[in-house]
Amino acid sequence: MNIILLGPPGAGKGTQARILVEEHGLVQLSTGDMLRAAKTSGTDLGNKVADVMARGDLVTDDIVIGLIAEQLDGEAGEKGLIFDGFPRTLAQADALEDLLDKKGKELDAVVEMRVDDDALVERISGRFTCANCGEVYHDKTKPTSQDGVCDKCGSTEFVRRADDNAESVRVRLSSYYRNTAPLIGYYHAKGKLRPVDGLGEVDEVARDIRKALGV
Ligand code: AP5
C-alpha cells in the first residue's frame, strides 16, 4: 500500500505517519525530516535550504524530487510507502507518478487531513520533538507521561523547530493554499482522494484513516 498524507502544516501528518509505520510496517518518507537532517548534518544541501525552511517557503522542486528519487532507489518499503509532506506542488505530483511508474509501483490513496487554521496554529505552537527518536509531542494535547522524558526511548533531549513561529507559520499556510491545495482536485480527479476530519483526538483520526484506507 503506497499512500500520501496531504494536509496543511500541523495537520498531524507526521503523527499519523508514525502510527501507520508501527501498525502496518510501512516506510515513512518525509521530505521535511530529510531536509532537517541535511541541515543538522551541515551538508551543502542543508546549508542551501536552511533559510528557505526557516522562512516557511518551499524548497525547489528539483531538490525534493531528487531526495524522493534517492529513497525510491533503495530496497525499503516492501510493505508500502507513506509520503509525508510530498508532493507539495503539481510538478512534484507529476514527478512522483513517473518515479513510481518506473519502479512498477502504484499510488493507492491520498489521505487529505482537514483541520481549520486556528487549530493548526495552536498545534504548531505547542509542538516539541524527541531529539533522539523523533517522537512528536504537544505541550497540551500530548505531553510526555513523565516530565522531560520521552515515552518511546527515554531520552531527555527535546527540540522545537526553527520554523514553528508565528511569521513562518503564516507563510507556510499561505504556501499550502497557493501551491499544495490544488493537489486535492488533482487526486480527486484520479479517484484517489480520501478526505478525513483531522480535528479529532489522535486516536480518532487514526481510526478514521484506517477506515478510509480499508485496513
Ligand atoms: P514539513 O516538515 O513537511 O512540515 P509541514 O508540512 O509544515 O508539516 P508539519 O511537520 O509542521 O506538521 P504535521 O502535519 O506533520 O503535524 P504533526 O504530526 O507534527 O516541512 C517543513 C519545511 O520543509 C516546509 O515548510 C518547506 O520549507 C520544506 N519542505 C518539506 N517538504 C517539501 C516539499 N515537498 N517541497 C518543498 N519544500 C518542502 O502535528 C503537529 C502538532 O499537533 C504536534 O505537536 C502533535 O502532537 C499535535 N497533534 C497532531 N495530531 C493531533 C490531534 N489529532 N489532536 C491534537 N493535537 C495533535
PDB file of C-alpha atoms and ligand atoms in Angstrom:
ATOM      1  CA  MET A   1       0.000   0.000   0.000  1.00  0.00           C
ATOM      2  CA  ASN A   2       1.518   3.330  -1.092  1.00  0.00           C
ATOM      3  CA  ILE A   3      -0.180   6.430   0.272  1.00  0.00           C
ATOM      4  CA  ILE A   4       0.207  10.185   0.537  1.00  0.00           C
ATOM      5  CA  LEU A   5      -0.707  12.122   3.671  1.00  0.00           C
ATOM      6  CA  LEU A   6      -1.805  15.509   2.384  1.00  0.00           C
ATOM      7  CA  GLY A   7      -2.645  18.422   4.642  1.00  0.00           C
ATOM      8  CA  PRO A   8      -1.603  21.855   5.880  1.00  0.00           C
ATOM      9  CA  PRO A   9       1.287  22.403   8.328  1.00  0.00           C
ATOM     10  CA  GLY A  10       0.378  20.983  11.738  1.00  0.00           C
ATOM     11  CA  ALA A  11      -2.490  18.838  10.419  1.00  0.00           C
ATOM     12  CA  GLY A  12      -0.951  15.774  12.081  1.00  0.00           C
ATOM     13  CA  LYS A  13       0.683  14.123   9.044  1.00  0.00           C
ATOM     14  CA  GLY A  14       3.837  13.151  10.938  1.00  0.00           C
ATOM     15  CA  THR A  15       1.865  11.926  13.964  1.00  0.00           C
ATOM     16  CA  GLN A  16      -0.380   9.700  11.842  1.00  0.00           C
ATOM     17  CA  ALA A  17       2.503   8.503   9.643  1.00  0.00           C
ATOM     18  CA  ARG A  18       4.290   7.147  12.736  1.00  0.00           C
ATOM     19  CA  ILE A  19       1.138   5.247  13.756  1.00  0.00           C
ATOM     20  CA  LEU A  20       0.844   3.696  10.273  1.00  0.00           C
ATOM     21  CA  VAL A  21       4.527   2.727  10.396  1.00  0.00           C
ATOM     22  CA  GLU A  22       4.057   0.967  13.749  1.00  0.00           C
ATOM     23  CA  GLU A  23       0.805  -0.754  12.833  1.00  0.00           C
ATOM     24  CA  HIS A  24       1.417  -1.731   9.228  1.00  0.00           C
ATOM     25  CA  GLY A  25       5.192  -1.731   8.730  1.00  0.00           C
ATOM     26  CA  LEU A  26       5.014   0.964   6.061  1.00  0.00           C
ATOM     27  CA  VAL A  27       8.056   3.176   5.462  1.00  0.00           C
ATOM     28  CA  GLN A  28       7.616   6.911   6.100  1.00  0.00           C
ATOM     29  CA  LEU A  29       9.224   9.248   3.570  1.00  0.00           C
ATOM     30  CA  SER A  30       9.059  12.768   4.997  1.00  0.00           C
ATOM     31  CA  THR A  31      10.768  15.413   2.875  1.00  0.00           C
ATOM     32  CA  GLY A  32      10.631  17.796   5.878  1.00  0.00           C
ATOM     33  CA  ASP A  33      12.564  15.277   8.021  1.00  0.00           C
ATOM     34  CA  MET A  34      15.076  14.639   5.206  1.00  0.00           C
ATOM     35  CA  LEU A  35      15.712  18.366   4.772  1.00  0.00           C
ATOM     36  CA  ARG A  36      16.042  18.928   8.537  1.00  0.00           C
ATOM     37  CA  ALA A  37      18.524  16.030   8.740  1.00  0.00           C
ATOM     38  CA  ALA A  38      20.580  17.642   5.943  1.00  0.00           C
ATOM     39  CA  LYS A  39      20.506  20.954   7.856  1.00  0.00           C
ATOM     40  CA  THR A  40      21.605  19.355  11.118  1.00  0.00           C
ATOM     41  CA  SER A  41      24.483  17.490   9.488  1.00  0.00           C
ATOM     42  CA  GLY A  42      25.618  20.714   7.778  1.00  0.00           C
ATOM     43  CA  THR A  43      25.741  19.302   4.226  1.00  0.00           C
ATOM     44  CA  ASP A  44      25.799  21.685   1.223  1.00  0.00           C
ATOM     45  CA  LEU A  45      22.158  20.868   0.646  1.00  0.00           C
ATOM     46  CA  GLY A  46      21.342  21.582   4.300  1.00  0.00           C
ATOM     47  CA  ASN A  47      23.054  24.988   4.179  1.00  0.00           C
ATOM     48  CA  LYS A  48      21.295  25.817   0.926  1.00  0.00           C
ATOM     49  CA  VAL A  49      17.792  25.150   2.282  1.00  0.00           C
ATOM     50  CA  ALA A  50      18.164  26.420   5.867  1.00  0.00           C
ATOM     51  CA  ASP A  51      16.960  29.994   5.241  1.00  0.00           C
ATOM     52  CA  VAL A  52      14.150  28.943   2.903  1.00  0.00           C
ATOM     53  CA  MET A  53      12.802  26.499   5.512  1.00  0.00           C
ATOM     54  CA  ALA A  54      13.123  28.956   8.407  1.00  0.00           C
ATOM     55  CA  ARG A  55      11.031  31.469   6.420  1.00  0.00           C
ATOM     56  CA  GLY A  56       8.407  28.810   5.705  1.00  0.00           C
ATOM     57  CA  ASP A  57       8.851  28.933   1.919  1.00  0.00           C
ATOM     58  CA  LEU A  58       9.007  25.848  -0.274  1.00  0.00           C
ATOM     59  CA  VAL A  59      12.327  24.303  -1.223  1.00  0.00           C
ATOM     60  CA  THR A  60      12.690  23.954  -5.014  1.00  0.00           C
ATOM     61  CA  ASP A  61      11.009  21.035  -6.773  1.00  0.00           C
ATOM     62  CA  ASP A  62      14.282  19.618  -8.161  1.00  0.00           C
ATOM     63  CA  ILE A  63      15.768  19.261  -4.670  1.00  0.00           C
ATOM     64  CA  VAL A  64      12.831  17.450  -3.064  1.00  0.00           C
ATOM     65  CA  ILE A  65      12.154  15.287  -6.139  1.00  0.00           C
ATOM     66  CA  GLY A  66      15.840  14.279  -6.013  1.00  0.00           C
ATOM     67  CA  LEU A  67      15.509  13.301  -2.336  1.00  0.00           C
ATOM     68  CA  ILE A  68      12.476  11.117  -3.017  1.00  0.00           C
ATOM     69  CA  ALA A  69      14.092   9.558  -6.106  1.00  0.00           C
ATOM     70  CA  GLU A  70      17.094   8.525  -3.962  1.00  0.00           C
ATOM     71  CA  GLN A  71      14.798   6.860  -1.431  1.00  0.00           C
ATOM     72  CA  LEU A  72      12.856   5.008  -4.090  1.00  0.00           C
ATOM     73  CA  ASP A  73      16.131   3.604  -5.418  1.00  0.00           C
ATOM     74  CA  GLY A  74      16.627   1.742  -2.131  1.00  0.00           C
ATOM     75  CA  GLU A  75      15.015  -1.559  -1.286  1.00  0.00           C
ATOM     76  CA  ALA A  76      12.961  -0.157   1.606  1.00  0.00           C
ATOM     77  CA  GLY A  77       9.193  -0.110   1.506  1.00  0.00           C
ATOM     78  CA  GLU A  78       8.236  -3.640   0.508  1.00  0.00           C
ATOM     79  CA  LYS A  79       5.047  -3.330   2.566  1.00  0.00           C
ATOM     80  CA  GLY A  80       4.427   0.138   1.224  1.00  0.00           C
ATOM     81  CA  LEU A  81       5.368   3.780   1.489  1.00  0.00           C
ATOM     82  CA  ILE A  82       3.873   6.809   3.198  1.00  0.00           C
ATOM     83  CA  PHE A  83       4.696  10.097   1.517  1.00  0.00           C
ATOM     84  CA  ASP A  84       4.516  12.734   4.261  1.00  0.00           C
ATOM     85  CA  GLY A  85       4.800  16.353   3.093  1.00  0.00           C
ATOM     86  CA  PHE A  86       5.455  15.288  -0.502  1.00  0.00           C
ATOM     87  CA  PRO A  87       4.216  16.105  -3.092  1.00  0.00           C
ATOM     88  CA  ARG A  88       3.505  19.760  -2.386  1.00  0.00           C
ATOM     89  CA  THR A  89       3.200  21.101  -5.936  1.00  0.00           C
ATOM     90  CA  LEU A  90       1.655  19.816  -9.157  1.00  0.00           C
ATOM     91  CA  ALA A  91       5.165  19.377 -10.620  1.00  0.00           C
ATOM     92  CA  GLN A  92       6.097  17.170  -7.633  1.00  0.00           C
ATOM     93  CA  ALA A  93       2.896  15.150  -8.061  1.00  0.00           C
ATOM     94  CA  ASP A  94       3.686  14.503 -11.745  1.00  0.00           C
ATOM     95  CA  ALA A  95       7.267  13.564 -10.860  1.00  0.00           C
ATOM     96  CA  LEU A  96       6.075  11.131  -8.172  1.00  0.00           C
ATOM     97  CA  GLU A  97       3.799   9.417 -10.639  1.00  0.00           C
ATOM     98  CA  ASP A  98       6.729   8.951 -13.056  1.00  0.00           C
ATOM     99  CA  LEU A  99       9.060   7.706 -10.312  1.00  0.00           C
ATOM    100  CA  LEU A 100       6.540   5.166  -9.024  1.00  0.00           C
ATOM    101  CA  ASP A 101       5.771   4.078 -12.547  1.00  0.00           C
ATOM    102  CA  LYS A 102       9.456   3.392 -13.257  1.00  0.00           C
ATOM    103  CA  LYS A 103       9.624   1.237 -10.107  1.00  0.00           C
ATOM    104  CA  GLY A 104       6.471  -0.667 -11.081  1.00  0.00           C
ATOM    105  CA  LYS A 105       4.691   0.771  -8.028  1.00  0.00           C
ATOM    106  CA  GLU A 106       1.315   2.453  -7.826  1.00  0.00           C
ATOM    107  CA  LEU A 107      -0.209   5.068  -5.591  1.00  0.00           C
ATOM    108  CA  ASP A 108      -3.191   3.573  -3.731  1.00  0.00           C
ATOM    109  CA  ALA A 109      -4.704   6.514  -1.871  1.00  0.00           C
ATOM    110  CA  VAL A 110      -4.234  10.127  -0.842  1.00  0.00           C
ATOM    111  CA  VAL A 111      -5.470  10.869   2.674  1.00  0.00           C
ATOM    112  CA  GLU A 112      -6.445  14.525   2.879  1.00  0.00           C
ATOM    113  CA  MET A 113      -6.330  15.652   6.518  1.00  0.00           C
ATOM    114  CA  ARG A 114      -8.745  18.538   7.086  1.00  0.00           C
ATOM    115  CA  VAL A 115      -8.034  20.869  10.014  1.00  0.00           C
ATOM    116  CA  ASP A 116      -9.032  24.521  10.391  1.00  0.00           C
ATOM    117  CA  ASP A 117      -6.415  27.276  10.592  1.00  0.00           C
ATOM    118  CA  ASP A 118      -6.939  28.178  14.277  1.00  0.00           C
ATOM    119  CA  ALA A 119      -6.310  24.586  15.352  1.00  0.00           C
ATOM    120  CA  LEU A 120      -3.201  24.417  13.145  1.00  0.00           C
ATOM    121  CA  VAL A 121      -1.600  27.425  14.798  1.00  0.00           C
ATOM    122  CA  GLU A 122      -2.443  26.008  18.256  1.00  0.00           C
ATOM    123  CA  ARG A 123      -0.921  22.641  17.330  1.00  0.00           C
ATOM    124  CA  ILE A 124       2.250  24.046  15.811  1.00  0.00           C
ATOM    125  CA  SER A 125       2.926  26.466  18.643  1.00  0.00           C
ATOM    126  CA  GLY A 126       2.831  23.650  21.240  1.00  0.00           C
ATOM    127  CA  ARG A 127       4.855  21.068  19.308  1.00  0.00           C
ATOM    128  CA  PHE A 128       8.140  19.581  20.529  1.00  0.00           C
ATOM    129  CA  THR A 129      10.018  16.503  19.347  1.00  0.00           C
ATOM    130  CA  CYS A 130      12.338  13.957  20.934  1.00  0.00           C
ATOM    131  CA  ALA A 131      15.852  14.762  19.695  1.00  0.00           C
ATOM    132  CA  ASN A 132      16.778  11.080  19.757  1.00  0.00           C
ATOM    133  CA  CYS A 133      13.871   9.119  18.221  1.00  0.00           C
ATOM    134  CA  GLY A 134      11.754  11.887  16.656  1.00  0.00           C
ATOM    135  CA  GLU A 135       8.563  11.135  18.610  1.00  0.00           C
ATOM    136  CA  VAL A 136       6.271  14.167  18.294  1.00  0.00           C
ATOM    137  CA  TYR A 137       4.646  15.714  21.402  1.00  0.00           C
ATOM    138  CA  HIS A 138       2.480  18.712  22.235  1.00  0.00           C
ATOM    139  CA  ASP A 139       2.547  20.861  25.387  1.00  0.00           C
ATOM    140  CA  LYS A 140      -1.206  20.490  25.935  1.00  0.00           C
ATOM    141  CA  THR A 141      -2.575  17.619  23.848  1.00  0.00           C
ATOM    142  CA  LYS A 142       0.288  15.134  24.027  1.00  0.00           C
ATOM    143  CA  PRO A 143       2.760  15.836  26.833  1.00  0.00           C
ATOM    144  CA  THR A 144       5.310  13.192  27.848  1.00  0.00           C
ATOM    145  CA  SER A 145       3.952  10.846  30.570  1.00  0.00           C
ATOM    146  CA  GLN A 146       6.929  11.633  32.802  1.00  0.00           C
ATOM    147  CA  ASP A 147       8.034  15.262  32.731  1.00  0.00           C
ATOM    148  CA  GLY A 148      11.037  15.725  30.399  1.00  0.00           C
ATOM    149  CA  VAL A 149      11.426  12.032  29.470  1.00  0.00           C
ATOM    150  CA  CYS A 150      10.497  10.609  26.058  1.00  0.00           C
ATOM    151  CA  ASP A 151       7.829   7.876  26.353  1.00  0.00           C
ATOM    152  CA  LYS A 152       9.336   5.952  23.442  1.00  0.00           C
ATOM    153  CA  CYS A 153      13.096   5.950  24.053  1.00  0.00           C
ATOM    154  CA  GLY A 154      13.683   7.526  27.495  1.00  0.00           C
ATOM    155  CA  SER A 155      15.776  10.399  26.089  1.00  0.00           C
ATOM    156  CA  THR A 156      15.696  13.697  27.977  1.00  0.00           C
ATOM    157  CA  GLU A 157      16.645  15.835  24.938  1.00  0.00           C
ATOM    158  CA  PHE A 158      13.871  17.607  23.037  1.00  0.00           C
ATOM    159  CA  VAL A 159      13.840  20.130  20.197  1.00  0.00           C
ATOM    160  CA  ARG A 160      11.475  22.793  18.913  1.00  0.00           C
ATOM    161  CA  ARG A 161      11.584  23.597  15.202  1.00  0.00           C
ATOM    162  CA  ALA A 162      13.050  26.896  13.943  1.00  0.00           C
ATOM    163  CA  ASP A 163      10.064  27.348  11.601  1.00  0.00           C
ATOM    164  CA  ASP A 164       7.427  26.900  14.332  1.00  0.00           C
ATOM    165  CA  ASN A 165       6.988  30.634  14.919  1.00  0.00           C
ATOM    166  CA  ALA A 166       4.017  32.853  14.067  1.00  0.00           C
ATOM    167  CA  GLU A 167       5.546  34.538  10.979  1.00  0.00           C
ATOM    168  CA  SER A 168       6.799  31.305   9.429  1.00  0.00           C
ATOM    169  CA  VAL A 169       3.502  29.518  10.113  1.00  0.00           C
ATOM    170  CA  ARG A 170       1.685  32.315   8.257  1.00  0.00           C
ATOM    171  CA  VAL A 171       3.976  31.844   5.226  1.00  0.00           C
ATOM    172  CA  ARG A 172       3.634  28.017   5.388  1.00  0.00           C
ATOM    173  CA  LEU A 173      -0.146  28.236   5.484  1.00  0.00           C
ATOM    174  CA  SER A 174      -0.318  30.644   2.571  1.00  0.00           C
ATOM    175  CA  SER A 175       2.073  28.432   0.609  1.00  0.00           C
ATOM    176  CA  TYR A 176      -0.150  25.433   1.365  1.00  0.00           C
ATOM    177  CA  TYR A 177      -3.267  27.139  -0.011  1.00  0.00           C
ATOM    178  CA  ARG A 178      -1.432  28.518  -3.067  1.00  0.00           C
ATOM    179  CA  ASN A 179       0.774  25.569  -4.089  1.00  0.00           C
ATOM    180  CA  THR A 180      -0.456  22.405  -2.391  1.00  0.00           C
ATOM    181  CA  ALA A 181      -4.251  22.697  -2.107  1.00  0.00           C
ATOM    182  CA  PRO A 182      -4.594  22.309  -5.940  1.00  0.00           C
ATOM    183  CA  LEU A 183      -3.437  18.698  -5.396  1.00  0.00           C
ATOM    184  CA  ILE A 184      -6.799  17.982  -3.753  1.00  0.00           C
ATOM    185  CA  GLY A 185      -8.550  18.406  -7.122  1.00  0.00           C
ATOM    186  CA  TYR A 186      -5.706  16.619  -8.933  1.00  0.00           C
ATOM    187  CA  TYR A 187      -6.083  13.453  -6.824  1.00  0.00           C
ATOM    188  CA  HIS A 188      -9.874  13.696  -6.660  1.00  0.00           C
ATOM    189  CA  ALA A 189      -9.928  13.555 -10.468  1.00  0.00           C
ATOM    190  CA  LYS A 190      -7.808  10.379 -10.288  1.00  0.00           C
ATOM    191  CA  GLY A 191     -10.239   8.782  -7.800  1.00  0.00           C
ATOM    192  CA  LYS A 192      -7.511   8.531  -5.127  1.00  0.00           C
ATOM    193  CA  LEU A 193      -8.655  11.165  -2.627  1.00  0.00           C
ATOM    194  CA  ARG A 194      -9.799  10.033   0.870  1.00  0.00           C
ATOM    195  CA  PRO A 195     -10.768  13.091   2.977  1.00  0.00           C
ATOM    196  CA  VAL A 196     -10.533  12.632   6.755  1.00  0.00           C
ATOM    197  CA  ASP A 197     -11.533  15.009   9.551  1.00  0.00           C
ATOM    198  CA  GLY A 198      -8.210  15.775  11.253  1.00  0.00           C
ATOM    199  CA  LEU A 199      -9.734  17.779  14.116  1.00  0.00           C
ATOM    200  CA  GLY A 200     -10.485  14.894  16.489  1.00  0.00           C
ATOM    201  CA  GLU A 201      -8.185  13.271  19.034  1.00  0.00           C
ATOM    202  CA  VAL A 202      -5.109  11.491  17.625  1.00  0.00           C
ATOM    203  CA  ASP A 203      -6.710   8.031  18.130  1.00  0.00           C
ATOM    204  CA  GLU A 204      -9.969   9.110  16.472  1.00  0.00           C
ATOM    205  CA  VAL A 205      -8.120  10.456  13.442  1.00  0.00           C
ATOM    206  CA  ALA A 206      -6.081   7.224  13.256  1.00  0.00           C
ATOM    207  CA  ARG A 207      -9.320   5.209  13.316  1.00  0.00           C
ATOM    208  CA  ASP A 208     -10.817   7.329  10.514  1.00  0.00           C
ATOM    209  CA  ILE A 209      -7.664   6.900   8.423  1.00  0.00           C
ATOM    210  CA  ARG A 210      -7.804   3.094   8.860  1.00  0.00           C
ATOM    211  CA  LYS A 211     -11.439   3.209   7.768  1.00  0.00           C
ATOM    212  CA  ALA A 212     -10.639   5.392   4.749  1.00  0.00           C
ATOM    213  CA  LEU A 213      -7.837   3.025   3.702  1.00  0.00           C
ATOM    214  CA  GLY A 214      -9.773  -0.151   4.473  1.00  0.00           C
ATOM    215  CA  VAL A 215      -7.026  -1.554   6.758  1.00  0.00           C
TER     216      VAL A 215
HETATM  217  P1  AP5 B   1       7.345  19.627   6.951  1.00  0.00           P
HETATM  218  O1  AP5 B   1       8.251  19.084   7.965  1.00  0.00           O
HETATM  219  O2  AP5 B   1       6.714  18.706   5.979  1.00  0.00           O
HETATM  220  O3  AP5 B   1       6.273  20.498   7.714  1.00  0.00           O
HETATM  221  P2  AP5 B   1       4.713  20.783   7.477  1.00  0.00           P
HETATM  222  O4  AP5 B   1       4.079  20.280   6.238  1.00  0.00           O
HETATM  223  O5  AP5 B   1       4.620  22.244   7.726  1.00  0.00           O
HETATM  224  O6  AP5 B   1       4.044  19.892   8.476  1.00  0.00           O
HETATM  225  P3  AP5 B   1       4.384  19.779   9.958  1.00  0.00           P
HETATM  226  O7  AP5 B   1       5.523  18.837  10.166  1.00  0.00           O
HETATM  227  O8  AP5 B   1       4.526  21.163  10.551  1.00  0.00           O
HETATM  228  O9  AP5 B   1       3.038  19.203  10.559  1.00  0.00           O
HETATM  229  P4  AP5 B   1       2.405  17.766  10.559  1.00  0.00           P
HETATM  230  O10 AP5 B   1       1.186  17.776   9.695  1.00  0.00           O
HETATM  231  O11 AP5 B   1       3.402  16.678  10.330  1.00  0.00           O
HETATM  232  O12 AP5 B   1       1.909  17.744  12.079  1.00  0.00           O
HETATM  233  P5  AP5 B   1       2.434  16.945  13.359  1.00  0.00           P
HETATM  234  O13 AP5 B   1       2.057  15.494  13.278  1.00  0.00           O
HETATM  235  O14 AP5 B   1       3.852  17.283  13.637  1.00  0.00           O
HETATM  236  O15 AP5 B   1       8.092  20.748   6.077  1.00  0.00           O
HETATM  237  C1  AP5 B   1       8.876  21.748   6.685  1.00  0.00           C
HETATM  238  C2  AP5 B   1       9.500  22.644   5.594  1.00  0.00           C
HETATM  239  O16 AP5 B   1      10.358  21.851   4.734  1.00  0.00           O
HETATM  240  C3  AP5 B   1       8.497  23.305   4.624  1.00  0.00           C
HETATM  241  O17 AP5 B   1       7.977  24.499   5.149  1.00  0.00           O
HETATM  242  C4  AP5 B   1       9.401  23.522   3.395  1.00  0.00           C
HETATM  243  O18 AP5 B   1      10.261  24.624   3.576  1.00  0.00           O
HETATM  244  C5  AP5 B   1      10.255  22.267   3.359  1.00  0.00           C
HETATM  245  N1  AP5 B   1       9.640  21.166   2.587  1.00  0.00           N
HETATM  246  C6  AP5 B   1       9.264  19.939   3.069  1.00  0.00           C
HETATM  247  N2  AP5 B   1       8.743  19.181   2.090  1.00  0.00           N
HETATM  248  C7  AP5 B   1       8.778  19.940   0.954  1.00  0.00           C
HETATM  249  C8  AP5 B   1       8.343  19.704  -0.386  1.00  0.00           C
HETATM  250  N3  AP5 B   1       7.764  18.538  -0.742  1.00  0.00           N
HETATM  251  N4  AP5 B   1       8.523  20.706  -1.291  1.00  0.00           N
HETATM  252  C9  AP5 B   1       9.105  21.861  -0.946  1.00  0.00           C
HETATM  253  N5  AP5 B   1       9.526  22.162   0.320  1.00  0.00           N
HETATM  254  C10 AP5 B   1       9.363  21.201   1.260  1.00  0.00           C
HETATM  255  O19 AP5 B   1       1.472  17.591  14.477  1.00  0.00           O
HETATM  256  C11 AP5 B   1       1.624  18.955  14.873  1.00  0.00           C
HETATM  257  C12 AP5 B   1       1.375  19.070  16.401  1.00  0.00           C
HETATM  258  O20 AP5 B   1       0.000  18.780  16.673  1.00  0.00           O
HETATM  259  C13 AP5 B   1       2.191  18.089  17.251  1.00  0.00           C
HETATM  260  O21 AP5 B   1       2.575  18.721  18.430  1.00  0.00           O
HETATM  261  C14 AP5 B   1       1.212  16.930  17.557  1.00  0.00           C
HETATM  262  O22 AP5 B   1       1.480  16.305  18.808  1.00  0.00           O
HETATM  263  C15 AP5 B   1      -0.137  17.666  17.573  1.00  0.00           C
HETATM  264  N6  AP5 B   1      -1.225  16.840  17.055  1.00  0.00           N
HETATM  265  C16 AP5 B   1      -1.185  16.000  15.986  1.00  0.00           C
HETATM  266  N7  AP5 B   1      -2.391  15.437  15.787  1.00  0.00           N
HETATM  267  C17 AP5 B   1      -3.208  15.964  16.740  1.00  0.00           C
HETATM  268  C18 AP5 B   1      -4.595  15.763  17.053  1.00  0.00           C
HETATM  269  N8  AP5 B   1      -5.364  14.947  16.334  1.00  0.00           N
HETATM  270  N9  AP5 B   1      -5.116  16.473  18.082  1.00  0.00           N
HETATM  271  C19 AP5 B   1      -4.349  17.317  18.814  1.00  0.00           C
HETATM  272  N10 AP5 B   1      -3.029  17.521  18.590  1.00  0.00           N
HETATM  273  C20 AP5 B   1      -2.461  16.857  17.541  1.00  0.00           C
END
